[in-house]
Structures are given as structure tokens and as C-alpha cells.
Short mmCIF file of N, CA and C in Angstrom, two decimals:
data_model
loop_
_atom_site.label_atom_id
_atom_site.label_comp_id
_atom_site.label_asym_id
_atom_site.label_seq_id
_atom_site.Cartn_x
_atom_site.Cartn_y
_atom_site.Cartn_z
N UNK L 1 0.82 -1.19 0.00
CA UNK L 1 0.00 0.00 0.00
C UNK L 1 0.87 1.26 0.00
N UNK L 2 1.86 1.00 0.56
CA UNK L 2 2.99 2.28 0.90
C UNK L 2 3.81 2.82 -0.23
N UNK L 3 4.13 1.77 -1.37
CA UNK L 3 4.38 1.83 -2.57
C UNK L 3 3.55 2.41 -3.77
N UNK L 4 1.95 2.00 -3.33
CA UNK L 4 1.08 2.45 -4.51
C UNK L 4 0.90 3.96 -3.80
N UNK L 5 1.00 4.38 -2.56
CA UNK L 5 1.22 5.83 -2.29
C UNK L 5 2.41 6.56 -2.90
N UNK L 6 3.68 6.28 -2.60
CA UNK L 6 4.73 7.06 -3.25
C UNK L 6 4.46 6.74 -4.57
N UNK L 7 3.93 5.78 -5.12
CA UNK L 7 4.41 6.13 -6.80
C UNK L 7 2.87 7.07 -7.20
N UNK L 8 1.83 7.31 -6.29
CA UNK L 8 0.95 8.55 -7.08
C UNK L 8 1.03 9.32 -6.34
N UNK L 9 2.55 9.71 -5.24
CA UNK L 9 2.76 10.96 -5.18
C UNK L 9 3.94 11.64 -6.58
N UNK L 10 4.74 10.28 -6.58
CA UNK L 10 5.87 10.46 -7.63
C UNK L 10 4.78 11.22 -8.83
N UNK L 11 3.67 10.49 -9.29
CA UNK L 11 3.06 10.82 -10.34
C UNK L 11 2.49 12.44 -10.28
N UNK L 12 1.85 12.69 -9.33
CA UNK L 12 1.22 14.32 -9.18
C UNK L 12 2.19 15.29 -9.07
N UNK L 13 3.72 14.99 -8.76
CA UNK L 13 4.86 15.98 -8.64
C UNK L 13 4.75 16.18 -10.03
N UNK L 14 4.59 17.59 -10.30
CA UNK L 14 4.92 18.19 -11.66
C UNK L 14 6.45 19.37 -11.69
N UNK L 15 6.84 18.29 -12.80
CA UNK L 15 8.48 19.01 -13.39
C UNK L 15 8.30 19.84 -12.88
N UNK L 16 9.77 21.24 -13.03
CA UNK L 16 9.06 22.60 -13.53
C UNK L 16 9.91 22.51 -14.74
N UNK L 17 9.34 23.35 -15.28
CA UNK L 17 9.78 23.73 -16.74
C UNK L 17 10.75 24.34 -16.84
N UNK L 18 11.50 23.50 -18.27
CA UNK L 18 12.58 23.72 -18.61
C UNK L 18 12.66 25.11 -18.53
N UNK L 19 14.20 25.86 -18.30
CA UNK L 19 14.64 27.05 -18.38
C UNK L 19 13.95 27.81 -20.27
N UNK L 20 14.21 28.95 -20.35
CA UNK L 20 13.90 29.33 -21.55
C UNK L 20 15.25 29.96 -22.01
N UNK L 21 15.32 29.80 -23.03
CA UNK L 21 16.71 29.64 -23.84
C UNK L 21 16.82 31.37 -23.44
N UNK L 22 18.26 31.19 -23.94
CA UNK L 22 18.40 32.93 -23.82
C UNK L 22 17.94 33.83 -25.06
N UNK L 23 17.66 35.17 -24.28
CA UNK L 23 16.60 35.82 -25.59
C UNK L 23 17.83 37.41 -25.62
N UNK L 24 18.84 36.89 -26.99
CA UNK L 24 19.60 38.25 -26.92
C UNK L 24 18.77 39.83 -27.15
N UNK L 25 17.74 39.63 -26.98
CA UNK L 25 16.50 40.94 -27.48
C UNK L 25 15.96 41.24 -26.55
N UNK L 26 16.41 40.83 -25.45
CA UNK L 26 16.04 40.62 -23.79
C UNK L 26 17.33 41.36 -22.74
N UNK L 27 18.17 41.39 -23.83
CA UNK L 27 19.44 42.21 -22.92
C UNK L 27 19.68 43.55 -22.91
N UNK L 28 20.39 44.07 -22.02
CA UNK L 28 20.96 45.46 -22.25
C UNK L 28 21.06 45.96 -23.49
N UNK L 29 20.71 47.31 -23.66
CA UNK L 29 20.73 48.16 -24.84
C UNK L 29 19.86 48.04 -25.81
N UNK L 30 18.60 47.30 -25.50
CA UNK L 30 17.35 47.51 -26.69
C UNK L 30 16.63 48.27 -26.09
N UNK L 31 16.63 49.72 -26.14
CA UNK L 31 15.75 50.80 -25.54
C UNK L 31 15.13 51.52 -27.18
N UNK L 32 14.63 52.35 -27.02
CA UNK L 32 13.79 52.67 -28.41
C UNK L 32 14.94 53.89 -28.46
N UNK L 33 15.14 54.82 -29.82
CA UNK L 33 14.35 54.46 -30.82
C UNK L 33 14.78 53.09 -31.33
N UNK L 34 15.46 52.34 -31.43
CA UNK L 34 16.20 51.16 -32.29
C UNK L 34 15.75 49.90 -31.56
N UNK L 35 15.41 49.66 -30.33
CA UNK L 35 14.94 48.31 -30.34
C UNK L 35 16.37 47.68 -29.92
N UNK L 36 15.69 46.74 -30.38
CA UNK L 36 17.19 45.34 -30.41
C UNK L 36 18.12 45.93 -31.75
N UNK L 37 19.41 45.87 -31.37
CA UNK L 37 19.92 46.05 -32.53
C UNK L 37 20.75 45.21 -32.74
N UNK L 38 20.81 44.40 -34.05
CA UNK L 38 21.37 43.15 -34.81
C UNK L 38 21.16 43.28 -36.63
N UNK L 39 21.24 44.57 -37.44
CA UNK L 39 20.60 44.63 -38.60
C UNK L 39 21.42 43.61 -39.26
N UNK L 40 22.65 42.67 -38.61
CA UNK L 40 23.41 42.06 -40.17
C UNK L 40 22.57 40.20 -39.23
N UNK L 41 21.75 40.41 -38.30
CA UNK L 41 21.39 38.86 -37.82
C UNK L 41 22.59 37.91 -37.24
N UNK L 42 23.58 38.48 -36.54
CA UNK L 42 24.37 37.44 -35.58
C UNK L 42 24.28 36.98 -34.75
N UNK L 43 23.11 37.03 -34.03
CA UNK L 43 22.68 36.81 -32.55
C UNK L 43 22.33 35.81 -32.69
N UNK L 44 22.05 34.70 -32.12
CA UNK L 44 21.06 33.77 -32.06
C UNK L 44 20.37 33.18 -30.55
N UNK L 45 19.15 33.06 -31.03
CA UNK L 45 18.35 32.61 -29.48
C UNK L 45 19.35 31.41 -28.92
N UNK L 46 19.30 31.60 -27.49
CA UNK L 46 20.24 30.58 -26.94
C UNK L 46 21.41 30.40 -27.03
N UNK L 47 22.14 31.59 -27.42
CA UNK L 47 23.68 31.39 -27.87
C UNK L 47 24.23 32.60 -26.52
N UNK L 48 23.83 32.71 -25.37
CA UNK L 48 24.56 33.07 -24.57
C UNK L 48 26.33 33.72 -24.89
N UNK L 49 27.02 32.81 -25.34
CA UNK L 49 28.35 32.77 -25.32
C UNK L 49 28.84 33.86 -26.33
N UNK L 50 28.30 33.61 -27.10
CA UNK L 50 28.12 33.98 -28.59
C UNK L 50 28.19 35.62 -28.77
N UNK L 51 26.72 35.97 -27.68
CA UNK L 51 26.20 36.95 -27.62
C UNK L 51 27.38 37.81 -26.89
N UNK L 52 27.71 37.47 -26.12
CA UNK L 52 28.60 37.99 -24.83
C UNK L 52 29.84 38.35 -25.32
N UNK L 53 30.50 37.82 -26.32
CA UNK L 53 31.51 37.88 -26.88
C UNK L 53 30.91 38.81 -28.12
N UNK L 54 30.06 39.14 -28.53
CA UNK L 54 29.88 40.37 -29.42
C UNK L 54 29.23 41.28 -29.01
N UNK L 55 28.88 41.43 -28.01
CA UNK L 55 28.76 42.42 -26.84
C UNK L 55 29.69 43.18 -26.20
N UNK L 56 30.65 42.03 -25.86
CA UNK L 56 32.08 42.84 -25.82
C UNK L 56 32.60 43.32 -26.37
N UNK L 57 32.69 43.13 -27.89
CA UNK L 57 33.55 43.41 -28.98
C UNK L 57 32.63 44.83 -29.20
N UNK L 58 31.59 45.00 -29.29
CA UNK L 58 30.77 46.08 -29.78
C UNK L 58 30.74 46.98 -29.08
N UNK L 59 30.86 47.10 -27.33
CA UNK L 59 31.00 48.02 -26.48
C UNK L 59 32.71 48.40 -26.56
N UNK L 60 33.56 47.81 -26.69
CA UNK L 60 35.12 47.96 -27.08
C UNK L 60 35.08 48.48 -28.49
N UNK L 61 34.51 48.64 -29.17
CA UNK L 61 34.20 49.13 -30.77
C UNK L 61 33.92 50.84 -30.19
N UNK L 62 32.73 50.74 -29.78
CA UNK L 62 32.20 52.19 -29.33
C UNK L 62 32.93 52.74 -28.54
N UNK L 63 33.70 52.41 -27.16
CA UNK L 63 34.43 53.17 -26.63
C UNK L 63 35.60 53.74 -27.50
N UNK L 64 36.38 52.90 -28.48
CA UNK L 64 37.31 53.17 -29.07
C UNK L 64 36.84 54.19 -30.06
N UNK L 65 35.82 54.47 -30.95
CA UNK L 65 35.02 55.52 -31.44
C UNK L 65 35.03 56.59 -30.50
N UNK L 66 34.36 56.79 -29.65
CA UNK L 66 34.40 57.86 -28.76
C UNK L 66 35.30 58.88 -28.42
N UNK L 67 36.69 57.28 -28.08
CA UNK L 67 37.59 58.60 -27.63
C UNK L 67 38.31 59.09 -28.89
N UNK L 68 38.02 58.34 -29.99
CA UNK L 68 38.85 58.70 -31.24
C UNK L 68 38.15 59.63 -31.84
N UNK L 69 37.00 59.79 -31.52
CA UNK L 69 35.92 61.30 -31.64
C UNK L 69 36.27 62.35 -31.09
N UNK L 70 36.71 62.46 -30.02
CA UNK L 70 37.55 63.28 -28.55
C UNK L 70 38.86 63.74 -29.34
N UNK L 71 39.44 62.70 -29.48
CA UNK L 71 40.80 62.87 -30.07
C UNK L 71 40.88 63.81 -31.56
N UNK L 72 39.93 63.47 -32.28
CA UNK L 72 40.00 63.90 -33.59
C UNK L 72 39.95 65.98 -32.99
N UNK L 73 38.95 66.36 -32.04
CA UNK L 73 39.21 67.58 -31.78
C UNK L 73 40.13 67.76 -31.21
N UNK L 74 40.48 67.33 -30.19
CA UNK L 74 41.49 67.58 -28.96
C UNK L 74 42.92 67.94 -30.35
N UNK L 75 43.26 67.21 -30.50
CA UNK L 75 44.23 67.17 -31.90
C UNK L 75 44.57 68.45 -32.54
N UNK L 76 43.56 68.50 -32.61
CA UNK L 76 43.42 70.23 -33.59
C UNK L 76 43.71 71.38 -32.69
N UNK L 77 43.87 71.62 -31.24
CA UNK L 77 43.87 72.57 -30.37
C UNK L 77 45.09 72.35 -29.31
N UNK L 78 45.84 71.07 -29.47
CA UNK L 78 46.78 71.24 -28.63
C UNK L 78 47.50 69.82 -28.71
N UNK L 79 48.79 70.16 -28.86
CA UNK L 79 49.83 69.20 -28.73
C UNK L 79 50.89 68.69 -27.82
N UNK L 80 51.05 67.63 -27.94
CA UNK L 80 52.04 67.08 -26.85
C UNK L 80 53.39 68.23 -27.20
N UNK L 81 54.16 67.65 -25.71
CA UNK L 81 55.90 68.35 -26.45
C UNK L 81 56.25 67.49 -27.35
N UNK L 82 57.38 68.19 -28.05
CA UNK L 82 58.00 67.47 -29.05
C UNK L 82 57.07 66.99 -30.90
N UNK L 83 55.70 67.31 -30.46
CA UNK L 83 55.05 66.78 -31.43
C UNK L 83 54.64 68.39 -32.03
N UNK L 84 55.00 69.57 -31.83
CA UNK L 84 54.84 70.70 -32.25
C UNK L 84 54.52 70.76 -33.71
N UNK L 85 55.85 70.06 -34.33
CA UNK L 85 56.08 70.77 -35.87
C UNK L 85 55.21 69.22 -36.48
N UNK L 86 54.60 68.60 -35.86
CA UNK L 86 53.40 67.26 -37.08
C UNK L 86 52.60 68.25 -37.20
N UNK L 87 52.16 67.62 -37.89
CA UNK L 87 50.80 68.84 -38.51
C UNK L 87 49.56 67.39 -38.22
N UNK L 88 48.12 68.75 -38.07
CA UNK L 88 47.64 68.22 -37.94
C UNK L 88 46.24 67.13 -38.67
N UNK L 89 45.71 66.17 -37.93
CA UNK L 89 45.32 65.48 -39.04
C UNK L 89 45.58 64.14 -39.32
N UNK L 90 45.35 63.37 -40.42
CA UNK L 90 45.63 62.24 -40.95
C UNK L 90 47.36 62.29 -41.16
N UNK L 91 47.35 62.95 -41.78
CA UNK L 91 48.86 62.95 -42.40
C UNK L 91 50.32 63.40 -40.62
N UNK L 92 49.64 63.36 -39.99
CA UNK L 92 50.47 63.06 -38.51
C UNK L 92 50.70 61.71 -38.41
N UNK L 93 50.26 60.84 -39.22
CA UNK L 93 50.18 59.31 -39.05
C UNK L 93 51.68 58.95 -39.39
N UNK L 94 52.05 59.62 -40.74
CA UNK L 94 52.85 59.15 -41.63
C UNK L 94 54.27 60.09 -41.58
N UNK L 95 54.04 61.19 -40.44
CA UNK L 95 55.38 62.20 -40.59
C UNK L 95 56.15 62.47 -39.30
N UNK L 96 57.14 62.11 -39.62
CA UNK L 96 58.48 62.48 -38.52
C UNK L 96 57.53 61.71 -37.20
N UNK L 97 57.69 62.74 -36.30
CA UNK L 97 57.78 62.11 -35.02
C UNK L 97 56.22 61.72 -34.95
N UNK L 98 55.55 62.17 -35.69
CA UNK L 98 54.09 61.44 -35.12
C UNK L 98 53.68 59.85 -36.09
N UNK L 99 54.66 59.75 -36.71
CA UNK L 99 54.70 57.94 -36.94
C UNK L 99 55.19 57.38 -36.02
N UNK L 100 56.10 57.76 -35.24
CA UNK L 100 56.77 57.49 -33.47
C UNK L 100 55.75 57.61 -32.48
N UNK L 101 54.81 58.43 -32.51
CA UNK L 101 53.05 58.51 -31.42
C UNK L 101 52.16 57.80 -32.49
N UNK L 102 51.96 56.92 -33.39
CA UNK L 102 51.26 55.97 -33.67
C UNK L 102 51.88 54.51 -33.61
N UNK L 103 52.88 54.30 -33.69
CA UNK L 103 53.57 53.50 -32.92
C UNK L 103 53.75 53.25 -32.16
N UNK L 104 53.71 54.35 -30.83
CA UNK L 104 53.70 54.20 -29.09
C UNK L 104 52.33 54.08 -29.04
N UNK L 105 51.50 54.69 -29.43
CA UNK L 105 50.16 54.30 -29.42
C UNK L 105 49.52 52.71 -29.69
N UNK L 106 50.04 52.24 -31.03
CA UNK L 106 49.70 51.02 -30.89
C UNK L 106 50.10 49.76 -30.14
N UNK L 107 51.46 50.15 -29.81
CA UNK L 107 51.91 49.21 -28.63
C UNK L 107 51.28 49.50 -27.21
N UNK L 108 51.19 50.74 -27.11
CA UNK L 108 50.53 50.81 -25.79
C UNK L 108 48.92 50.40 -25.84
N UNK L 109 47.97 50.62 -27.02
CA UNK L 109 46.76 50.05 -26.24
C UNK L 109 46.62 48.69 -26.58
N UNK L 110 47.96 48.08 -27.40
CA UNK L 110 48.05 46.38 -27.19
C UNK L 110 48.61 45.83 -26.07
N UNK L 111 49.22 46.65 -25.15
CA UNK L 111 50.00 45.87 -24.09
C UNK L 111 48.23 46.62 -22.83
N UNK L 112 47.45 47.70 -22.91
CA UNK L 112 46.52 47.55 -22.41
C UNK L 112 45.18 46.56 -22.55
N UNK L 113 45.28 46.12 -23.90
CA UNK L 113 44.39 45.24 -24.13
C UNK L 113 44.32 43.95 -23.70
N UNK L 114 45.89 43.66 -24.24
CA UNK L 114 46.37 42.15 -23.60
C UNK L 114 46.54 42.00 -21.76
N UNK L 115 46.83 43.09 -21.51
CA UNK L 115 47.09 42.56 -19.72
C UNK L 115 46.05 43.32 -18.99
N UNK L 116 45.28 44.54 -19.45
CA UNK L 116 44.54 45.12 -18.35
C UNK L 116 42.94 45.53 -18.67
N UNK L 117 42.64 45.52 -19.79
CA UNK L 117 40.89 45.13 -20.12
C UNK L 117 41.16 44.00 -20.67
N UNK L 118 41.33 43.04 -19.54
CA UNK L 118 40.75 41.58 -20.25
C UNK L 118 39.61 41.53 -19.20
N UNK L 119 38.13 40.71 -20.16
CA UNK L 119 37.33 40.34 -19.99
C UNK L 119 37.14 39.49 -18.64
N UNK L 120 36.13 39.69 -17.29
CA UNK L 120 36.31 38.79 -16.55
C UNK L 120 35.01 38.02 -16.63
N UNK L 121 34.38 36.33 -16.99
CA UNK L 121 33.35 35.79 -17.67
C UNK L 121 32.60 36.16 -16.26
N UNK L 122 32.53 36.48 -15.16
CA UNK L 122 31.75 36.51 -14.39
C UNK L 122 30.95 37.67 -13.88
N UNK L 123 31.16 38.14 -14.99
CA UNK L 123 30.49 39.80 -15.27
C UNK L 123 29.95 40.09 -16.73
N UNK L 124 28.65 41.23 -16.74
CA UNK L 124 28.52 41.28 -18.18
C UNK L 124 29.93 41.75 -18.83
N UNK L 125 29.75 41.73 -20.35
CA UNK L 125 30.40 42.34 -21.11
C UNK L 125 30.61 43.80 -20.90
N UNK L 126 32.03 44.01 -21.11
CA UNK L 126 32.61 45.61 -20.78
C UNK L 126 32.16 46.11 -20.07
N UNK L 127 32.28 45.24 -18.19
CA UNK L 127 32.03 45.56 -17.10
C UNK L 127 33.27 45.58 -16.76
N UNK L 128 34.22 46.84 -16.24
CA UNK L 128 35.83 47.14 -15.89
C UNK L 128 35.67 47.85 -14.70
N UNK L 129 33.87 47.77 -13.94
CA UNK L 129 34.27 48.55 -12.91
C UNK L 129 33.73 49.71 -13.51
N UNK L 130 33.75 50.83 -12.01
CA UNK L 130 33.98 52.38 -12.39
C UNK L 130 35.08 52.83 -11.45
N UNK L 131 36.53 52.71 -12.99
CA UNK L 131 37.90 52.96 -12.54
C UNK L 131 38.02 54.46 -12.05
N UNK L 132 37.14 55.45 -11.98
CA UNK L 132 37.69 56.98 -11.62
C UNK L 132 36.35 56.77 -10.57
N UNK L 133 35.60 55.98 -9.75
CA UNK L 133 34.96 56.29 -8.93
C UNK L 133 33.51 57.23 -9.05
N UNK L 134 33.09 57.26 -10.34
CA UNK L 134 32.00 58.50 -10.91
C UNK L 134 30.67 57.97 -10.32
N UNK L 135 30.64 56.90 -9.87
CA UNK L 135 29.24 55.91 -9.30
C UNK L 135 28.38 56.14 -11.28
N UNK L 136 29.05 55.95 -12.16
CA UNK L 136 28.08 56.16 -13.12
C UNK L 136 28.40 54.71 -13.95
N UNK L 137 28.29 53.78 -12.96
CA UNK L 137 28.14 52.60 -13.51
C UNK L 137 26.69 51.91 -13.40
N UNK L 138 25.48 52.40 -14.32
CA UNK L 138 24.08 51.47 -13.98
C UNK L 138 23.74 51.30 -14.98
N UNK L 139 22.50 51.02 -15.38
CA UNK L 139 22.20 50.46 -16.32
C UNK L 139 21.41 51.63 -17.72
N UNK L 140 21.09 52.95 -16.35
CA UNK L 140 21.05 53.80 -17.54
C UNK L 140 21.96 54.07 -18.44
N UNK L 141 23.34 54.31 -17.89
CA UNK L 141 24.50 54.57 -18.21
C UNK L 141 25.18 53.89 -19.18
N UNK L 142 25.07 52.41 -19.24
CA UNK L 142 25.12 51.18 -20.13
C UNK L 142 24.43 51.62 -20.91
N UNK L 143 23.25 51.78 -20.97
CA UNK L 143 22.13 51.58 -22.43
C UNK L 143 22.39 52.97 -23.18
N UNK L 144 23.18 54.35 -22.76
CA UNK L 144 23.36 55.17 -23.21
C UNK L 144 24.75 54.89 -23.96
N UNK L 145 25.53 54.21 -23.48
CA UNK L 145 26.95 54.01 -23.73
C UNK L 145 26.99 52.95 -25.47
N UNK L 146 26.04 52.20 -25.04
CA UNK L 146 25.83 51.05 -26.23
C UNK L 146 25.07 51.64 -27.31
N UNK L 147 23.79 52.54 -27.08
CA UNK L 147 23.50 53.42 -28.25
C UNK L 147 24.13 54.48 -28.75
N UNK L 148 24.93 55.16 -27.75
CA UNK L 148 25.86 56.48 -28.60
C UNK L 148 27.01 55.19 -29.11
N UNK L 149 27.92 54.27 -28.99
CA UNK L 149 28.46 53.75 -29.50
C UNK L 149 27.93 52.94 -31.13
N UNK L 150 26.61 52.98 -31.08
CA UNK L 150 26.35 52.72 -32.14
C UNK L 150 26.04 53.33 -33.47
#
């Protein structure tokens, strides 16, 4: 009798239901006007990993825009020492000492990339903290950061 009890309690226990796959249209940065944004379709439902890793890449895309937006004025109004006589512009790339500051430049934000924004998986994507203390790390701040980057 004790048996035909546990097996129609076993029977009335209902599962719970499976988890629901991940919904990248469900994450940070689909605020209007744009919605979800994916216009070339790389996302895919349930690809967590996937997502996270082009999340990263896309918020590291936009910051690097930004300050190279910054830079493009800053440029025009004031120079390092020694970089006096480059002129300014594109063509600083390719002359005298400012092929020497695109060169220190690219080694330096590869030796920052490689040892000090690396990704930690136990955080969203291009979560580094708020390194100057501004408390302007939330989620408004995110969803503004991912649409002006876009």
C-alpha cells in the first residue's frame, strides 16, 4: 500500500519547466528608438556565449570611437611636447615624429588590451568597474553608452 502511495505521489509531482533559452533581445541596450539592434542577424536565441563575446567586442568598438571622436578635436587645439612641428590630421600618421606617437600608441593600447581590459566571464560584457569612482556605472548609463556607441 505504501508503494502504490509514493508512486501517485511520484506521479502528481509536476516538473518545472525547462529554463527558456536565452533571448539576446532581452538584454541590455534595446531601448527605443532602435529596439534590439542586430541589422546584419548574428545573434542567435540561446547562444549566450556567442552573444557575450559580441557584446564585448561592440562596447570595445564604441568606446574606441568615442575617444577617437575626442581625439580627432582635442588634436586640432593642442599638442604634446615634441610633437609641435606634425601637422595636424591624418597625415600626422605618416610624418616624422608622429609615426613614433602611432607606434607608441599602438603598442601601448596592445599591451593595455592584452594585460589590463581583459574580460572577466563573471560579469557582463565591458564591465571594468567604475575605474575613476563617478558611481556612473548602472544600467542607464550602459544603455546610453551602447546606443551612442552605435
Amino acid at each position: 500500500a505504501r508503494t502504490k502511495i509514493l508512486r501517485s505521489a511520484a506521479a502528481d509531482a509536476v516538473e518545472p519547466p525547462p529554463p527558456q533559452p536565452f533571448q539576446p533581445s532581452k538584454q541590455l541596450g534595446a531601448v527605443s528608438p532602435l529596439g534590439f539592434f542586430d541589422p546584419a542577424g548574428f545573434t542567435q536565441v540561446g547562444d549566450e556565449s556567442g552573444f557575450r563575446n559580441l557584446r564585448a567586442t561592440e562596447i570595445k568598438h564604441g568606446r574606441v570611437a568615442m575617444m577617437a571622436a575626442v581625439g580627432a578635436v582635442v588634436q586640432h587645439y593642442a599638442k604634446l611636447p615634441g610633437f609641435e612641428g606634425v601637422p595636424s590630421g591624418m597625415p600626422a600618421a605618416w610624418t616624422g615624429n608622429g609615426l613614433f606617437g602611432v607606434a607608441a600608441l599602438f603598442l601601448l593600447s596592445g599591451a593595455m588590451e592584452l594585460a589590463v581590459w581583459t574580460q572577466d566571464d563573471k560579469k557582463e560584457p565591458g564591465n571594468f568597474g567604475d575605474p575613476l569612482g563617478l558611481g556612473q556605472y548602472n544600467e542607464d548609463m550602459r544603455n546610453k553608452e551602447l546606443n551612442n556607441g552605435r
